[in-house]
């Protein structure tokens, strides 16, 4: 099965064409966290994008690894985390 390449995703970030980005963590993740269904553990966030879920999980005591195809997404996530301490 083929799909978009890393270059495709890098171009989306470079052009700031990230219409899928909500500007915050997904509502379903927040529901799991708020209900206690998901509690601190080691966790990976594949396709972490701009890092909203990575930040939310880290702030709630999770040991998080964010993964993404593009350097732009990883750098944005790193900057977001750094800005929040």
PDB file of N, CA and C in Angstrom:
ATOM      1  N   UNK A   1       0.843  -1.178   0.000  1.00  0.00           N
ATOM      2  CA  UNK A   1       0.000   0.000   0.000  1.00  0.00           C
ATOM      3  C   UNK A   1       0.887   1.239   0.000  1.00  0.00           C
ATOM      4  N   UNK A   2       0.655   2.117  -0.938  1.00  0.00           N
ATOM      5  CA  UNK A   2       1.444   3.343  -0.986  1.00  0.00           C
ATOM      6  C   UNK A   2       0.593   4.513  -0.516  1.00  0.00           C
ATOM      7  N   UNK A   3       1.261   5.542  -0.152  1.00  0.00           N
ATOM      8  CA  UNK A   3       0.559   6.730   0.325  1.00  0.00           C
ATOM      9  C   UNK A   3       1.446   7.932   0.174  1.00  0.00           C
ATOM     10  N   UNK A   4       1.067   9.038   0.784  1.00  0.00           N
ATOM     11  CA  UNK A   4       1.899  10.234   0.710  1.00  0.00           C
ATOM     12  C   UNK A   4       3.292   9.972   1.271  1.00  0.00           C
ATOM     13  N   UNK A   5       4.257  10.573   0.647  1.00  0.00           N
ATOM     14  CA  UNK A   5       5.658  10.414   1.047  1.00  0.00           C
ATOM     15  C   UNK A   5       6.008  11.414   2.154  1.00  0.00           C
ATOM     16  N   UNK A   6       7.134  11.198   2.821  1.00  0.00           N
ATOM     17  CA  UNK A   6       7.591  12.208   3.782  1.00  0.00           C
ATOM     18  C   UNK A   6       7.736  13.601   3.154  1.00  0.00           C
ATOM     19  N   UNK A   7       8.157  13.653   1.882  1.00  0.00           N
ATOM     20  CA  UNK A   7       8.285  14.946   1.201  1.00  0.00           C
ATOM     21  C   UNK A   7       6.933  15.643   1.066  1.00  0.00           C
ATOM     22  N   UNK A   8       5.883  14.868   0.814  1.00  0.00           N
ATOM     23  CA  UNK A   8       4.531  15.421   0.735  1.00  0.00           C
ATOM     24  C   UNK A   8       4.170  16.111   2.051  1.00  0.00           C
ATOM     25  N   UNK A   9       4.393  15.410   3.171  1.00  0.00           N
ATOM     26  CA  UNK A   9       4.043  15.974   4.480  1.00  0.00           C
ATOM     27  C   UNK A   9       4.932  17.159   4.828  1.00  0.00           C
ATOM     28  N   UNK A  10       6.225  17.080   4.491  1.00  0.00           N
ATOM     29  CA  UNK A  10       7.133  18.200   4.748  1.00  0.00           C
ATOM     30  C   UNK A  10       6.648  19.442   4.016  1.00  0.00           C
ATOM     31  N   UNK A  11       6.226  19.272   2.779  1.00  0.00           N
ATOM     32  CA  UNK A  11       5.724  20.411   2.004  1.00  0.00           C
ATOM     33  C   UNK A  11       4.484  21.021   2.657  1.00  0.00           C
ATOM     34  N   UNK A  12       3.593  20.178   3.190  1.00  0.00           N
ATOM     35  CA  UNK A  12       2.391  20.700   3.878  1.00  0.00           C
ATOM     36  C   UNK A  12       2.808  21.587   5.059  1.00  0.00           C
ATOM     37  N   UNK A  13       3.763  21.125   5.850  1.00  0.00           N
ATOM     38  CA  UNK A  13       4.222  21.913   6.992  1.00  0.00           C
ATOM     39  C   UNK A  13       4.947  23.178   6.534  1.00  0.00           C
ATOM     40  N   UNK A  14       5.807  23.050   5.518  1.00  0.00           N
ATOM     41  CA  UNK A  14       6.545  24.212   5.020  1.00  0.00           C
ATOM     42  C   UNK A  14       5.603  25.299   4.522  1.00  0.00           C
ATOM     43  N   UNK A  15       4.507  24.904   3.885  1.00  0.00           N
ATOM     44  CA  UNK A  15       3.538  25.862   3.338  1.00  0.00           C
ATOM     45  C   UNK A  15       2.455  26.225   4.354  1.00  0.00           C
ATOM     46  N   UNK A  16       2.562  25.683   5.553  1.00  0.00           N
ATOM     47  CA  UNK A  16       1.570  25.887   6.611  1.00  0.00           C
ATOM     48  C   UNK A  16       0.173  25.496   6.147  1.00  0.00           C
ATOM     49  N   UNK A  17       0.118  24.379   5.408  1.00  0.00           N
ATOM     50  CA  UNK A  17      -1.150  23.813   4.940  1.00  0.00           C
ATOM     51  C   UNK A  17      -1.492  22.613   5.812  1.00  0.00           C
ATOM     52  N   UNK A  18      -1.809  22.887   7.048  1.00  0.00           N
ATOM     53  CA  UNK A  18      -2.110  21.823   8.009  1.00  0.00           C
ATOM     54  C   UNK A  18      -3.553  21.986   8.500  1.00  0.00           C
ATOM     55  N   UNK A  19      -4.487  21.908   7.556  1.00  0.00           N
ATOM     56  CA  UNK A  19      -5.901  22.113   7.881  1.00  0.00           C
ATOM     57  C   UNK A  19      -6.436  21.095   8.875  1.00  0.00           C
ATOM     58  N   UNK A  20      -5.761  19.965   9.002  1.00  0.00           N
ATOM     59  CA  UNK A  20      -6.202  18.935   9.944  1.00  0.00           C
ATOM     60  C   UNK A  20      -5.849  19.301  11.390  1.00  0.00           C
ATOM     61  N   UNK A  21      -4.963  20.264  11.558  1.00  0.00           N
ATOM     62  CA  UNK A  21      -4.497  20.639  12.890  1.00  0.00           C
ATOM     63  C   UNK A  21      -5.582  21.419  13.629  1.00  0.00           C
ATOM     64  N   UNK A  22      -5.965  20.940  14.812  1.00  0.00           N
ATOM     65  CA  UNK A  22      -7.013  21.580  15.612  1.00  0.00           C
ATOM     66  C   UNK A  22      -6.495  22.734  16.475  1.00  0.00           C
ATOM     67  N   UNK A  23      -5.179  22.828  16.621  1.00  0.00           N
ATOM     68  CA  UNK A  23      -4.624  23.847  17.497  1.00  0.00           C
ATOM     69  C   UNK A  23      -4.646  23.431  18.957  1.00  0.00           C
ATOM     70  N   UNK A  24      -4.856  22.149  19.200  1.00  0.00           N
ATOM     71  CA  UNK A  24      -4.894  21.594  20.549  1.00  0.00           C
ATOM     72  C   UNK A  24      -5.052  20.089  20.467  1.00  0.00           C
ATOM     73  N   UNK A  25      -5.017  19.417  21.601  1.00  0.00           N
ATOM     74  CA  UNK A  25      -5.144  17.957  21.597  1.00  0.00           C
ATOM     75  C   UNK A  25      -6.527  17.501  21.140  1.00  0.00           C
ATOM     76  N   UNK A  26      -6.598  16.276  20.672  1.00  0.00           N
ATOM     77  CA  UNK A  26      -7.873  15.754  20.169  1.00  0.00           C
ATOM     78  C   UNK A  26      -8.888  15.628  21.307  1.00  0.00           C
ATOM     79  N   UNK A  27     -10.140  15.902  21.014  1.00  0.00           N
ATOM     80  CA  UNK A  27     -11.183  15.780  22.036  1.00  0.00           C
ATOM     81  C   UNK A  27     -11.270  14.372  22.625  1.00  0.00           C
ATOM     82  N   UNK A  28     -11.037  13.347  21.815  1.00  0.00           N
ATOM     83  CA  UNK A  28     -11.120  11.982  22.334  1.00  0.00           C
ATOM     84  C   UNK A  28     -10.001  11.706  23.327  1.00  0.00           C
ATOM     85  N   UNK A  29      -8.799  12.188  23.047  1.00  0.00           N
ATOM     86  CA  UNK A  29      -7.706  12.017  24.005  1.00  0.00           C
ATOM     87  C   UNK A  29      -8.059  12.697  25.323  1.00  0.00           C
ATOM     88  N   UNK A  30      -8.573  13.904  25.252  1.00  0.00           N
ATOM     89  CA  UNK A  30      -8.946  14.617  26.478  1.00  0.00           C
ATOM     90  C   UNK A  30     -10.023  13.858  27.249  1.00  0.00           C
ATOM     91  N   UNK A  31     -10.974  13.259  26.539  1.00  0.00           N
ATOM     92  CA  UNK A  31     -12.026  12.482  27.214  1.00  0.00           C
ATOM     93  C   UNK A  31     -11.429  11.286  27.943  1.00  0.00           C
ATOM     94  N   UNK A  32     -10.499  10.581  27.305  1.00  0.00           N
ATOM     95  CA  UNK A  32      -9.854   9.426  27.956  1.00  0.00           C
ATOM     96  C   UNK A  32      -9.067   9.868  29.180  1.00  0.00           C
ATOM     97  N   UNK A  33      -8.366  10.983  29.059  1.00  0.00           N
ATOM     98  CA  UNK A  33      -7.569  11.475  30.181  1.00  0.00           C
ATOM     99  C   UNK A  33      -8.466  11.938  31.330  1.00  0.00           C
ATOM    100  N   UNK A  34      -9.478  12.697  31.003  1.00  0.00           N
ATOM    101  CA  UNK A  34     -10.364  13.242  32.032  1.00  0.00           C
ATOM    102  C   UNK A  34     -11.176  12.165  32.748  1.00  0.00           C
ATOM    103  N   UNK A  35     -11.484  11.074  32.036  1.00  0.00           N
ATOM    104  CA  UNK A  35     -12.253   9.989  32.649  1.00  0.00           C
ATOM    105  C   UNK A  35     -11.385   9.061  33.483  1.00  0.00           C
ATOM    106  N   UNK A  36     -10.060   9.175  33.333  1.00  0.00           N
ATOM    107  CA  UNK A  36      -9.150   8.278  34.036  1.00  0.00           C
ATOM    108  C   UNK A  36      -8.935   6.963  33.309  1.00  0.00           C
ATOM    109  N   UNK A  37      -9.530   6.840  32.117  1.00  0.00           N
ATOM    110  CA  UNK A  37      -9.362   5.617  31.330  1.00  0.00           C
ATOM    111  C   UNK A  37      -7.916   5.452  30.858  1.00  0.00           C
ATOM    112  N   UNK A  38      -7.233   6.560  30.663  1.00  0.00           N
ATOM    113  CA  UNK A  38      -5.828   6.551  30.260  1.00  0.00           C
ATOM    114  C   UNK A  38      -5.038   7.236  31.365  1.00  0.00           C
ATOM    115  N   UNK A  39      -4.137   6.491  31.976  1.00  0.00           N
ATOM    116  CA  UNK A  39      -3.355   7.010  33.092  1.00  0.00           C
ATOM    117  C   UNK A  39      -1.873   7.012  32.741  1.00  0.00           C
ATOM    118  N   UNK A  40      -1.064   7.815  33.428  1.00  0.00           N
ATOM    119  CA  UNK A  40       0.347   7.959  33.077  1.00  0.00           C
ATOM    120  C   UNK A  40       1.077   6.625  32.895  1.00  0.00           C
ATOM    121  N   UNK A  41       1.816   6.578  31.794  1.00  0.00           N
ATOM    122  CA  UNK A  41       2.597   5.404  31.406  1.00  0.00           C
ATOM    123  C   UNK A  41       3.576   5.864  30.329  1.00  0.00           C
ATOM    124  N   UNK A  42       4.333   4.937  29.789  1.00  0.00           N
ATOM    125  CA  UNK A  42       5.149   5.227  28.610  1.00  0.00           C
ATOM    126  C   UNK A  42       4.218   5.124  27.410  1.00  0.00           C
ATOM    127  N   UNK A  43       4.273   6.108  26.507  1.00  0.00           N
ATOM    128  CA  UNK A  43       3.331   6.130  25.391  1.00  0.00           C
ATOM    129  C   UNK A  43       3.974   6.791  24.179  1.00  0.00           C
ATOM    130  N   UNK A  44       3.624   6.327  22.997  1.00  0.00           N
ATOM    131  CA  UNK A  44       4.094   6.910  21.747  1.00  0.00           C
ATOM    132  C   UNK A  44       2.921   7.577  21.040  1.00  0.00           C
ATOM    133  N   UNK A  45       3.225   8.687  20.375  1.00  0.00           N
ATOM    134  CA  UNK A  45       2.219   9.386  19.577  1.00  0.00           C
ATOM    135  C   UNK A  45       2.710   9.372  18.133  1.00  0.00           C
ATOM    136  N   UNK A  46       2.256   8.382  17.331  1.00  0.00           N
ATOM    137  CA  UNK A  46       2.664   8.347  15.928  1.00  0.00           C
ATOM    138  C   UNK A  46       1.975   9.462  15.146  1.00  0.00           C
ATOM    139  N   UNK A  47       2.698  10.056  14.219  1.00  0.00           N
ATOM    140  CA  UNK A  47       2.129  11.164  13.455  1.00  0.00           C
ATOM    141  C   UNK A  47       1.809  12.334  14.365  1.00  0.00           C
ATOM    142  N   UNK A  48       2.769  12.703  15.223  1.00  0.00           N
ATOM    143  CA  UNK A  48       2.511  13.696  16.274  1.00  0.00           C
ATOM    144  C   UNK A  48       2.231  15.098  15.745  1.00  0.00           C
ATOM    145  N   UNK A  49       2.529  15.363  14.469  1.00  0.00           N
ATOM    146  CA  UNK A  49       2.216  16.672  13.902  1.00  0.00           C
ATOM    147  C   UNK A  49       2.836  17.800  14.694  1.00  0.00           C
ATOM    148  N   UNK A  50       2.028  18.769  15.091  1.00  0.00           N
ATOM    149  CA  UNK A  50       2.540  19.933  15.813  1.00  0.00           C
ATOM    150  C   UNK A  50       2.720  19.682  17.297  1.00  0.00           C
ATOM    151  N   UNK A  51       2.402  18.488  17.769  1.00  0.00           N
ATOM    152  CA  UNK A  51       2.752  18.094  19.128  1.00  0.00           C
ATOM    153  C   UNK A  51       1.727  18.360  20.211  1.00  0.00           C
ATOM    154  N   UNK A  52       0.501  18.682  19.857  1.00  0.00           N
ATOM    155  CA  UNK A  52      -0.505  19.007  20.870  1.00  0.00           C
ATOM    156  C   UNK A  52      -0.751  17.857  21.832  1.00  0.00           C
ATOM    157  N   UNK A  53      -0.866  16.632  21.296  1.00  0.00           N
ATOM    158  CA  UNK A  53      -1.094  15.473  22.164  1.00  0.00           C
ATOM    159  C   UNK A  53       0.142  15.156  22.990  1.00  0.00           C
ATOM    160  N   UNK A  54       1.324  15.327  22.392  1.00  0.00           N
ATOM    161  CA  UNK A  54       2.580  15.093  23.119  1.00  0.00           C
ATOM    162  C   UNK A  54       2.650  16.019  24.332  1.00  0.00           C
ATOM    163  N   UNK A  55       2.359  17.288  24.126  1.00  0.00           N
ATOM    164  CA  UNK A  55       2.391  18.262  25.214  1.00  0.00           C
ATOM    165  C   UNK A  55       1.371  17.914  26.294  1.00  0.00           C
ATOM    166  N   UNK A  56       0.146  17.631  25.903  1.00  0.00           N
ATOM    167  CA  UNK A  56      -0.908  17.320  26.881  1.00  0.00           C
ATOM    168  C   UNK A  56      -0.536  16.109  27.726  1.00  0.00           C
ATOM    169  N   UNK A  57      -0.047  15.067  27.070  1.00  0.00           N
ATOM    170  CA  UNK A  57       0.331  13.860  27.796  1.00  0.00           C
ATOM    171  C   UNK A  57       1.505  14.134  28.745  1.00  0.00           C
ATOM    172  N   UNK A  58       2.498  14.860  28.273  1.00  0.00           N
ATOM    173  CA  UNK A  58       3.661  15.172  29.118  1.00  0.00           C
ATOM    174  C   UNK A  58       3.233  15.986  30.335  1.00  0.00           C
ATOM    175  N   UNK A  59       2.349  16.948  30.134  1.00  0.00           N
ATOM    176  CA  UNK A  59       1.878  17.771  31.244  1.00  0.00           C
ATOM    177  C   UNK A  59       1.102  16.954  32.278  1.00  0.00           C
ATOM    178  N   UNK A  60       0.566  15.824  31.841  1.00  0.00           N
ATOM    179  CA  UNK A  60      -0.212  14.974  32.749  1.00  0.00           C
ATOM    180  C   UNK A  60       0.600  13.800  33.296  1.00  0.00           C
ATOM    181  N   UNK A  61       1.920  13.869  33.127  1.00  0.00           N
ATOM    182  CA  UNK A  61       2.795  12.895  33.761  1.00  0.00           C
ATOM    183  C   UNK A  61       3.162  11.676  32.944  1.00  0.00           C
ATOM    184  N   UNK A  62       2.839  11.660  31.666  1.00  0.00           N
ATOM    185  CA  UNK A  62       3.204  10.534  30.806  1.00  0.00           C
ATOM    186  C   UNK A  62       4.650  10.681  30.335  1.00  0.00           C
ATOM    187  N   UNK A  63       5.290   9.572  30.067  1.00  0.00           N
ATOM    188  CA  UNK A  63       6.602   9.558  29.418  1.00  0.00           C
ATOM    189  C   UNK A  63       6.326   9.374  27.935  1.00  0.00           C
ATOM    190  N   UNK A  64       6.439  10.440  27.160  1.00  0.00           N
ATOM    191  CA  UNK A  64       5.933  10.481  25.782  1.00  0.00           C
ATOM    192  C   UNK A  64       7.050  10.503  24.760  1.00  0.00           C
ATOM    193  N   UNK A  65       6.836   9.781  23.667  1.00  0.00           N
ATOM    194  CA  UNK A  65       7.691   9.858  22.489  1.00  0.00           C
ATOM    195  C   UNK A  65       6.780  10.241  21.325  1.00  0.00           C
ATOM    196  N   UNK A  66       7.091  11.358  20.673  1.00  0.00           N
ATOM    197  CA  UNK A  66       6.354  11.768  19.476  1.00  0.00           C
ATOM    198  C   UNK A  66       7.125  11.361  18.242  1.00  0.00           C
ATOM    199  N   UNK A  67       6.422  10.809  17.274  1.00  0.00           N
ATOM    200  CA  UNK A  67       7.030  10.353  16.024  1.00  0.00           C
ATOM    201  C   UNK A  67       6.344  11.044  14.857  1.00  0.00           C
ATOM    202  N   UNK A  68       7.124  11.441  13.862  1.00  0.00           N
ATOM    203  CA  UNK A  68       6.530  12.003  12.657  1.00  0.00           C
ATOM    204  C   UNK A  68       7.479  11.818  11.489  1.00  0.00           C
ATOM    205  N   UNK A  69       6.917  11.851  10.284  1.00  0.00           N
ATOM    206  CA  UNK A  69       7.685  11.742   9.043  1.00  0.00           C
ATOM    207  C   UNK A  69       8.577  12.944   8.791  1.00  0.00           C
ATOM    208  N   UNK A  70       8.153  14.106   9.227  1.00  0.00           N
ATOM    209  CA  UNK A  70       8.804  15.328   8.774  1.00  0.00           C
ATOM    210  C   UNK A  70       9.620  16.026   9.857  1.00  0.00           C
ATOM    211  N   UNK A  71      10.710  16.598   9.408  1.00  0.00           N
ATOM    212  CA  UNK A  71      11.546  17.378  10.320  1.00  0.00           C
ATOM    213  C   UNK A  71      10.775  18.586  10.838  1.00  0.00           C
ATOM    214  N   UNK A  72       9.939  19.190   9.998  1.00  0.00           N
ATOM    215  CA  UNK A  72       9.180  20.373  10.414  1.00  0.00           C
ATOM    216  C   UNK A  72       8.245  20.052  11.571  1.00  0.00           C
ATOM    217  N   UNK A  73       7.583  18.917  11.519  1.00  0.00           N
ATOM    218  CA  UNK A  73       6.675  18.526  12.604  1.00  0.00           C
ATOM    219  C   UNK A  73       7.448  18.272  13.885  1.00  0.00           C
ATOM    220  N   UNK A  74       8.558  17.582  13.784  1.00  0.00           N
ATOM    221  CA  UNK A  74       9.363  17.278  14.966  1.00  0.00           C
ATOM    222  C   UNK A  74       9.904  18.565  15.580  1.00  0.00           C
ATOM    223  N   UNK A  75      10.369  19.476  14.756  1.00  0.00           N
ATOM    224  CA  UNK A  75      10.899  20.742  15.266  1.00  0.00           C
ATOM    225  C   UNK A  75       9.799  21.566  15.930  1.00  0.00           C
ATOM    226  N   UNK A  76       8.619  21.571  15.340  1.00  0.00           N
ATOM    227  CA  UNK A  76       7.509  22.316  15.949  1.00  0.00           C
ATOM    228  C   UNK A  76       7.175  21.718  17.317  1.00  0.00           C
ATOM    229  N   UNK A  77       7.134  20.400  17.386  1.00  0.00           N
ATOM    230  CA  UNK A  77       6.836  19.735  18.661  1.00  0.00           C
ATOM    231  C   UNK A  77       7.910  20.064  19.693  1.00  0.00           C
ATOM    232  N   UNK A  78       9.152  20.007  19.307  1.00  0.00           N
ATOM    233  CA  UNK A  78      10.240  20.345  20.233  1.00  0.00           C
ATOM    234  C   UNK A  78      10.119  21.777  20.729  1.00  0.00           C
ATOM    235  N   UNK A  79       9.819  22.699  19.822  1.00  0.00           N
ATOM    236  CA  UNK A  79       9.665  24.098  20.223  1.00  0.00           C
ATOM    237  C   UNK A  79       8.491  24.292  21.165  1.00  0.00           C
ATOM    238  N   UNK A  80       7.385  23.618  20.875  1.00  0.00           N
ATOM    239  CA  UNK A  80       6.205  23.700  21.742  1.00  0.00           C
ATOM    240  C   UNK A  80       6.533  23.201  23.145  1.00  0.00           C
ATOM    241  N   UNK A  81       7.201  22.063  23.218  1.00  0.00           N
ATOM    242  CA  UNK A  81       7.570  21.504  24.521  1.00  0.00           C
ATOM    243  C   UNK A  81       8.537  22.424  25.257  1.00  0.00           C
ATOM    244  N   UNK A  82       9.515  22.965  24.554  1.00  0.00           N
ATOM    245  CA  UNK A  82      10.483  23.861  25.178  1.00  0.00           C
ATOM    246  C   UNK A  82       9.801  25.125  25.717  1.00  0.00           C
ATOM    247  N   UNK A  83       8.830  25.624  24.962  1.00  0.00           N
ATOM    248  CA  UNK A  83       8.147  26.844  25.391  1.00  0.00           C
ATOM    249  C   UNK A  83       7.286  26.621  26.627  1.00  0.00           C
ATOM    250  N   UNK A  84       6.921  25.370  26.876  1.00  0.00           N
ATOM    251  CA  UNK A  84       6.086  25.034  28.021  1.00  0.00           C
ATOM    252  C   UNK A  84       6.871  24.436  29.185  1.00  0.00           C
ATOM    253  N   UNK A  85       8.174  24.345  28.992  1.00  0.00           N
ATOM    254  CA  UNK A  85       9.036  23.842  30.056  1.00  0.00           C
ATOM    255  C   UNK A  85       8.972  22.359  30.204  1.00  0.00           C
TER     256      UNK A  85
END
